[in-house]
Amino acid sequence: MAALTTLADVKVWLGINGTADDVLLQRLIDAAGDFIEAWCNRSFAVGAHSDKRNGAGGVCLMLANRPVQSVQAVTVDGVAIPAAANGRGGYVYDDMAVQLTGGYRFAPGRLNVEVQYTAGYFVIPPDVAQACIEIVALKYKERDRIGVASKGLAGESSSYSLKDMPDAARALLTQYRNVVPA
């Protein structure tokens, strides 16, 4: 997992100068990145992926990680499908899916399709980075009141959110979430 934001950006957001909390903040950045990728059910940084999927008889297969940068191999029932070229059938891809042309199909079967590809962002989208910053900030600020929903002092009370992430971060990340197993 690659960091979804930087220590410097988190410190600017929190208004922190100095290095006293750098180790803690970096640990929170790493944990928030892992949480975001698990919640979104995908990776964000560019990397190699291999999806084993069920064939359903169609010609289009959505991939779990996006944007797709390149496809190295497609096999159906152990048979390699060539890249489509010069009017011949085979596979083509866009930033989200692999499609078969020229009579090829993703034959029905259990885990009989494998796609090896490279996908992800060369630069983490700013809204993903911001969501990570906001999750880190929440966890950093709540470290002295873990599990406390409210407290009172001298006739005044304060209440705190016990959500896993701020609503603003959830709104930013929802567009990146894989909600159906890809």
PDB file of C-alpha atoms in Angstrom:
ATOM      1  CA  MET A   1       0.000   0.000   0.000  1.00  0.00           C
ATOM      2  CA  ALA A   2       1.315   3.398  -0.925  1.00  0.00           C
ATOM      3  CA  ALA A   3       0.647   6.375   1.321  1.00  0.00           C
ATOM      4  CA  LEU A   4      -2.447   8.261   0.206  1.00  0.00           C
ATOM      5  CA  THR A   5      -1.173  11.563   1.562  1.00  0.00           C
ATOM      6  CA  THR A   6       2.013  13.044   2.944  1.00  0.00           C
ATOM      7  CA  LEU A   7       3.159  13.846   6.449  1.00  0.00           C
ATOM      8  CA  ALA A   8       3.737  17.445   5.359  1.00  0.00           C
ATOM      9  CA  ASP A   9       0.137  17.830   4.116  1.00  0.00           C
ATOM     10  CA  VAL A  10      -1.275  16.360   7.337  1.00  0.00           C
ATOM     11  CA  LYS A  11       0.847  18.708   9.455  1.00  0.00           C
ATOM     12  CA  VAL A  12      -0.323  21.732   7.439  1.00  0.00           C
ATOM     13  CA  TRP A  13      -3.980  20.651   7.872  1.00  0.00           C
ATOM     14  CA  LEU A  14      -3.511  20.210  11.619  1.00  0.00           C
ATOM     15  CA  GLY A  15      -1.356  23.341  12.008  1.00  0.00           C
ATOM     16  CA  ILE A  16       1.517  21.380  13.530  1.00  0.00           C
ATOM     17  CA  ASN A  17       5.090  22.656  13.507  1.00  0.00           C
ATOM     18  CA  GLY A  18       8.007  20.561  14.685  1.00  0.00           C
ATOM     19  CA  THR A  19       8.615  16.847  14.602  1.00  0.00           C
ATOM     20  CA  ALA A  20       7.465  15.613  18.020  1.00  0.00           C
ATOM     21  CA  ASP A  21       4.454  13.734  16.618  1.00  0.00           C
ATOM     22  CA  ASP A  22       5.895  12.702  13.239  1.00  0.00           C
ATOM     23  CA  VAL A  23       6.129   8.988  14.078  1.00  0.00           C
ATOM     24  CA  LEU A  24       2.560   8.938  15.393  1.00  0.00           C
ATOM     25  CA  LEU A  25       1.236  10.894  12.400  1.00  0.00           C
ATOM     26  CA  GLN A  26       3.014   8.620   9.912  1.00  0.00           C
ATOM     27  CA  ARG A  27       1.526   5.563  11.623  1.00  0.00           C
ATOM     28  CA  LEU A  28      -1.925   7.181  11.407  1.00  0.00           C
ATOM     29  CA  ILE A  29      -1.346   7.998   7.703  1.00  0.00           C
ATOM     30  CA  ASP A  30      -0.449   4.364   6.998  1.00  0.00           C
ATOM     31  CA  ALA A  31      -3.423   3.061   8.994  1.00  0.00           C
ATOM     32  CA  ALA A  32      -5.820   5.518   7.320  1.00  0.00           C
ATOM     33  CA  GLY A  33      -4.534   4.494   3.887  1.00  0.00           C
ATOM     34  CA  ASP A  34      -5.100   0.814   4.696  1.00  0.00           C
ATOM     35  CA  PHE A  35      -8.577   1.640   6.051  1.00  0.00           C
ATOM     36  CA  ILE A  36      -9.503   3.636   2.934  1.00  0.00           C
ATOM     37  CA  GLU A  37      -8.342   0.914   0.549  1.00  0.00           C
ATOM     38  CA  ALA A  38     -10.238  -1.738   2.530  1.00  0.00           C
ATOM     39  CA  TRP A  39     -13.374   0.445   2.715  1.00  0.00           C
ATOM     40  CA  CYS A  40     -13.187   1.199  -1.013  1.00  0.00           C
ATOM     41  CA  ASN A  41     -12.288  -2.437  -1.806  1.00  0.00           C
ATOM     42  CA  ARG A  42      -9.465  -1.371  -4.130  1.00  0.00           C
ATOM     43  CA  SER A  43      -5.893  -0.128  -4.384  1.00  0.00           C
ATOM     44  CA  PHE A  44      -5.069   3.407  -5.488  1.00  0.00           C
ATOM     45  CA  ALA A  45      -1.356   3.430  -6.346  1.00  0.00           C
ATOM     46  CA  VAL A  46      -0.196   1.962  -9.653  1.00  0.00           C
ATOM     47  CA  GLY A  47       0.610  -1.704  -9.286  1.00  0.00           C
ATOM     48  CA  ALA A  48       0.349  -5.150 -10.843  1.00  0.00           C
ATOM     49  CA  HIS A  49      -2.883  -7.062 -10.316  1.00  0.00           C
ATOM     50  CA  SER A  50      -4.190 -10.500 -11.182  1.00  0.00           C
ATOM     51  CA  ASP A  51      -7.951 -10.992 -11.029  1.00  0.00           C
ATOM     52  CA  LYS A  52      -9.387 -14.529 -11.119  1.00  0.00           C
ATOM     53  CA  ARG A  53     -13.052 -14.281 -11.961  1.00  0.00           C
ATOM     54  CA  ASN A  54     -16.085 -16.302 -12.942  1.00  0.00           C
ATOM     55  CA  GLY A  55     -16.924 -16.225 -16.627  1.00  0.00           C
ATOM     56  CA  ALA A  56     -20.560 -15.426 -17.363  1.00  0.00           C
ATOM     57  CA  GLY A  57     -20.702 -15.885 -21.135  1.00  0.00           C
ATOM     58  CA  GLY A  58     -20.433 -12.187 -21.932  1.00  0.00           C
ATOM     59  CA  VAL A  59     -17.829 -10.084 -23.680  1.00  0.00           C
ATOM     60  CA  CYS A  60     -17.135  -7.431 -21.021  1.00  0.00           C
ATOM     61  CA  LEU A  61     -15.454  -7.879 -17.644  1.00  0.00           C
ATOM     62  CA  MET A  62     -15.144  -5.049 -15.103  1.00  0.00           C
ATOM     63  CA  LEU A  63     -11.814  -5.088 -13.264  1.00  0.00           C
ATOM     64  CA  ALA A  64     -11.418  -4.606  -9.525  1.00  0.00           C
ATOM     65  CA  ASN A  65      -8.750  -1.904  -9.698  1.00  0.00           C
ATOM     66  CA  ARG A  66      -8.915   1.236 -11.771  1.00  0.00           C
ATOM     67  CA  PRO A  67      -7.888   3.097 -13.761  1.00  0.00           C
ATOM     68  CA  VAL A  68      -6.462   0.301 -15.883  1.00  0.00           C
ATOM     69  CA  GLN A  69      -3.096   1.352 -17.299  1.00  0.00           C
ATOM     70  CA  SER A  70      -2.309  -1.792 -19.316  1.00  0.00           C
ATOM     71  CA  VAL A  71      -3.334  -5.425 -19.700  1.00  0.00           C
ATOM     72  CA  GLN A  72      -0.597  -8.038 -19.902  1.00  0.00           C
ATOM     73  CA  ALA A  73      -2.649 -11.235 -20.299  1.00  0.00           C
ATOM     74  CA  VAL A  74      -6.189 -12.579 -20.496  1.00  0.00           C
ATOM     75  CA  THR A  75      -6.934 -16.286 -20.230  1.00  0.00           C
ATOM     76  CA  VAL A  76     -10.287 -18.076 -20.369  1.00  0.00           C
ATOM     77  CA  ASP A  77     -10.404 -21.757 -19.393  1.00  0.00           C
ATOM     78  CA  GLY A  78      -6.597 -21.801 -19.526  1.00  0.00           C
ATOM     79  CA  VAL A  79      -6.503 -20.517 -23.121  1.00  0.00           C
ATOM     80  CA  ALA A  80      -4.640 -17.264 -23.745  1.00  0.00           C
ATOM     81  CA  ILE A  81      -6.675 -14.619 -25.563  1.00  0.00           C
ATOM     82  CA  PRO A  82      -4.537 -12.405 -27.810  1.00  0.00           C
ATOM     83  CA  ALA A  83      -4.670  -8.625 -27.797  1.00  0.00           C
ATOM     84  CA  ALA A  84      -6.925  -7.480 -30.633  1.00  0.00           C
ATOM     85  CA  ALA A  85      -4.895  -6.078 -33.523  1.00  0.00           C
ATOM     86  CA  ASN A  86      -5.221  -5.452 -37.256  1.00  0.00           C
ATOM     87  CA  GLY A  87      -8.930  -6.270 -37.325  1.00  0.00           C
ATOM     88  CA  ARG A  88      -8.467  -9.619 -35.617  1.00  0.00           C
ATOM     89  CA  GLY A  89     -10.421 -10.522 -32.529  1.00  0.00           C
ATOM     90  CA  GLY A  90      -8.995 -10.638 -29.045  1.00  0.00           C
ATOM     91  CA  TYR A  91      -9.077  -8.393 -26.013  1.00  0.00           C
ATOM     92  CA  VAL A  92      -9.240  -4.629 -25.787  1.00  0.00           C
ATOM     93  CA  TYR A  93      -9.459  -2.560 -22.629  1.00  0.00           C
ATOM     94  CA  ASP A  94     -10.322   0.833 -21.326  1.00  0.00           C
ATOM     95  CA  ASP A  95      -9.718   2.374 -17.909  1.00  0.00           C
ATOM     96  CA  MET A  96     -12.342   0.132 -16.240  1.00  0.00           C
ATOM     97  CA  ALA A  97     -12.811  -3.132 -18.127  1.00  0.00           C
ATOM     98  CA  VAL A  98     -11.589  -5.738 -20.574  1.00  0.00           C
ATOM     99  CA  GLN A  99     -13.730  -6.510 -23.603  1.00  0.00           C
ATOM    100  CA  LEU A 100     -13.459  -9.428 -26.005  1.00  0.00           C
ATOM    101  CA  THR A 101     -14.025  -9.053 -29.737  1.00  0.00           C
ATOM    102  CA  GLY A 102     -14.103 -11.301 -32.795  1.00  0.00           C
ATOM    103  CA  GLY A 103     -16.209 -14.100 -31.325  1.00  0.00           C
ATOM    104  CA  TYR A 104     -14.277 -14.501 -28.080  1.00  0.00           C
ATOM    105  CA  ARG A 105     -16.358 -14.721 -24.892  1.00  0.00           C
ATOM    106  CA  PHE A 106     -15.799 -15.071 -21.176  1.00  0.00           C
ATOM    107  CA  ALA A 107     -17.117 -18.651 -21.153  1.00  0.00           C
ATOM    108  CA  PRO A 108     -19.328 -19.547 -18.165  1.00  0.00           C
ATOM    109  CA  GLY A 109     -17.350 -21.170 -15.378  1.00  0.00           C
ATOM    110  CA  ARG A 110     -16.073 -20.833 -11.837  1.00  0.00           C
ATOM    111  CA  LEU A 111     -12.836 -18.808 -11.562  1.00  0.00           C
ATOM    112  CA  ASN A 112     -12.060 -19.713 -15.167  1.00  0.00           C
ATOM    113  CA  VAL A 113     -11.024 -16.197 -16.243  1.00  0.00           C
ATOM    114  CA  GLU A 114      -7.740 -14.585 -15.280  1.00  0.00           C
ATOM    115  CA  VAL A 115      -6.664 -11.072 -16.179  1.00  0.00           C
ATOM    116  CA  GLN A 116      -3.182  -9.791 -15.410  1.00  0.00           C
ATOM    117  CA  TYR A 117      -3.007  -6.024 -15.583  1.00  0.00           C
ATOM    118  CA  THR A 118      -1.523  -2.831 -14.237  1.00  0.00           C
ATOM    119  CA  ALA A 119      -3.889  -0.340 -12.660  1.00  0.00           C
ATOM    120  CA  GLY A 120      -3.991   2.597 -10.303  1.00  0.00           C
ATOM    121  CA  TYR A 121      -3.176   6.270 -10.143  1.00  0.00           C
ATOM    122  CA  PHE A 122       0.301   7.629 -10.794  1.00  0.00           C
ATOM    123  CA  VAL A 123      -0.753  10.594  -8.634  1.00  0.00           C
ATOM    124  CA  ILE A 124      -3.283   9.974  -5.855  1.00  0.00           C
ATOM    125  CA  PRO A 125      -6.459  11.982  -6.633  1.00  0.00           C
ATOM    126  CA  PRO A 126      -6.664  15.113  -4.469  1.00  0.00           C
ATOM    127  CA  ASP A 127     -10.038  14.140  -3.002  1.00  0.00           C
ATOM    128  CA  VAL A 128      -8.671  10.754  -1.852  1.00  0.00           C
ATOM    129  CA  ALA A 129      -5.662  12.498  -0.305  1.00  0.00           C
ATOM    130  CA  GLN A 130      -7.984  14.981   1.448  1.00  0.00           C
ATOM    131  CA  ALA A 131     -10.170  12.185   2.813  1.00  0.00           C
ATOM    132  CA  CYS A 132      -7.041  10.510   4.183  1.00  0.00           C
ATOM    133  CA  ILE A 133      -5.942  13.789   5.799  1.00  0.00           C
ATOM    134  CA  GLU A 134      -9.353  14.211   7.444  1.00  0.00           C
ATOM    135  CA  ILE A 135      -9.355  10.644   8.804  1.00  0.00           C
ATOM    136  CA  VAL A 136      -5.835  11.120  10.179  1.00  0.00           C
ATOM    137  CA  ALA A 137      -6.857  14.438  11.758  1.00  0.00           C
ATOM    138  CA  LEU A 138      -9.900  12.829  13.400  1.00  0.00           C
ATOM    139  CA  LYS A 139      -7.855   9.962  14.837  1.00  0.00           C
ATOM    140  CA  TYR A 140      -5.103  12.329  15.989  1.00  0.00           C
ATOM    141  CA  LYS A 141      -7.538  14.659  17.752  1.00  0.00           C
ATOM    142  CA  GLU A 142      -9.555  11.879  19.375  1.00  0.00           C
ATOM    143  CA  ARG A 143      -6.570   9.979  20.814  1.00  0.00           C
ATOM    144  CA  ASP A 144      -7.171  11.538  24.247  1.00  0.00           C
ATOM    145  CA  ARG A 145     -10.884  10.683  24.258  1.00  0.00           C
ATOM    146  CA  ILE A 146     -11.144   7.269  22.591  1.00  0.00           C
ATOM    147  CA  GLY A 147     -14.646   5.896  23.064  1.00  0.00           C
ATOM    148  CA  VAL A 148     -15.949   9.040  24.774  1.00  0.00           C
ATOM    149  CA  ALA A 149     -19.203  10.222  23.216  1.00  0.00           C
ATOM    150  CA  SER A 150     -19.686  13.221  25.494  1.00  0.00           C
ATOM    151  CA  LYS A 151     -18.440  14.851  28.652  1.00  0.00           C
ATOM    152  CA  GLY A 152     -19.539  17.612  30.919  1.00  0.00           C
ATOM    153  CA  LEU A 153     -17.617  20.162  32.931  1.00  0.00           C
ATOM    154  CA  ALA A 154     -18.915  23.081  34.985  1.00  0.00           C
ATOM    155  CA  GLY A 155     -22.418  22.882  33.528  1.00  0.00           C
ATOM    156  CA  GLU A 156     -21.215  22.716  29.926  1.00  0.00           C
ATOM    157  CA  SER A 157     -21.146  19.598  27.802  1.00  0.00           C
ATOM    158  CA  SER A 158     -19.299  18.535  24.703  1.00  0.00           C
ATOM    159  CA  SER A 159     -20.266  15.684  22.399  1.00  0.00           C
ATOM    160  CA  TYR A 160     -18.012  13.821  19.981  1.00  0.00           C
ATOM    161  CA  SER A 161     -18.592  11.717  16.912  1.00  0.00           C
ATOM    162  CA  LEU A 162     -17.762   8.024  17.240  1.00  0.00           C
ATOM    163  CA  LYS A 163     -17.934   7.369  13.488  1.00  0.00           C
ATOM    164  CA  ASP A 164     -15.220   5.453  11.663  1.00  0.00           C
ATOM    165  CA  MET A 165     -14.607   8.463   9.424  1.00  0.00           C
ATOM    166  CA  PRO A 166     -15.861  12.031   9.040  1.00  0.00           C
ATOM    167  CA  ASP A 167     -18.931  12.504   6.829  1.00  0.00           C
ATOM    168  CA  ALA A 168     -16.913  14.731   4.478  1.00  0.00           C
ATOM    169  CA  ALA A 169     -14.314  11.982   3.963  1.00  0.00           C
ATOM    170  CA  ARG A 170     -17.052   9.407   3.348  1.00  0.00           C
ATOM    171  CA  ALA A 171     -18.610  11.689   0.729  1.00  0.00           C
ATOM    172  CA  LEU A 172     -15.248  12.117  -1.017  1.00  0.00           C
ATOM    173  CA  LEU A 173     -14.491   8.379  -1.031  1.00  0.00           C
ATOM    174  CA  THR A 174     -17.910   7.044  -2.025  1.00  0.00           C
ATOM    175  CA  GLN A 175     -17.252   7.627  -5.724  1.00  0.00           C
ATOM    176  CA  TYR A 176     -14.182   5.357  -5.554  1.00  0.00           C
ATOM    177  CA  ARG A 177     -15.833   2.508  -3.662  1.00  0.00           C
ATOM    178  CA  ASN A 178     -16.323  -0.932  -5.203  1.00  0.00           C
ATOM    179  CA  VAL A 179     -19.595  -2.000  -3.613  1.00  0.00           C
ATOM    180  CA  VAL A 180     -20.194  -5.118  -5.670  1.00  0.00           C
ATOM    181  CA  PRO A 181     -17.425  -7.717  -5.813  1.00  0.00           C
ATOM    182  CA  ALA A 182     -15.662  -7.048  -9.089  1.00  0.00           C
TER     183      ALA A 182
END
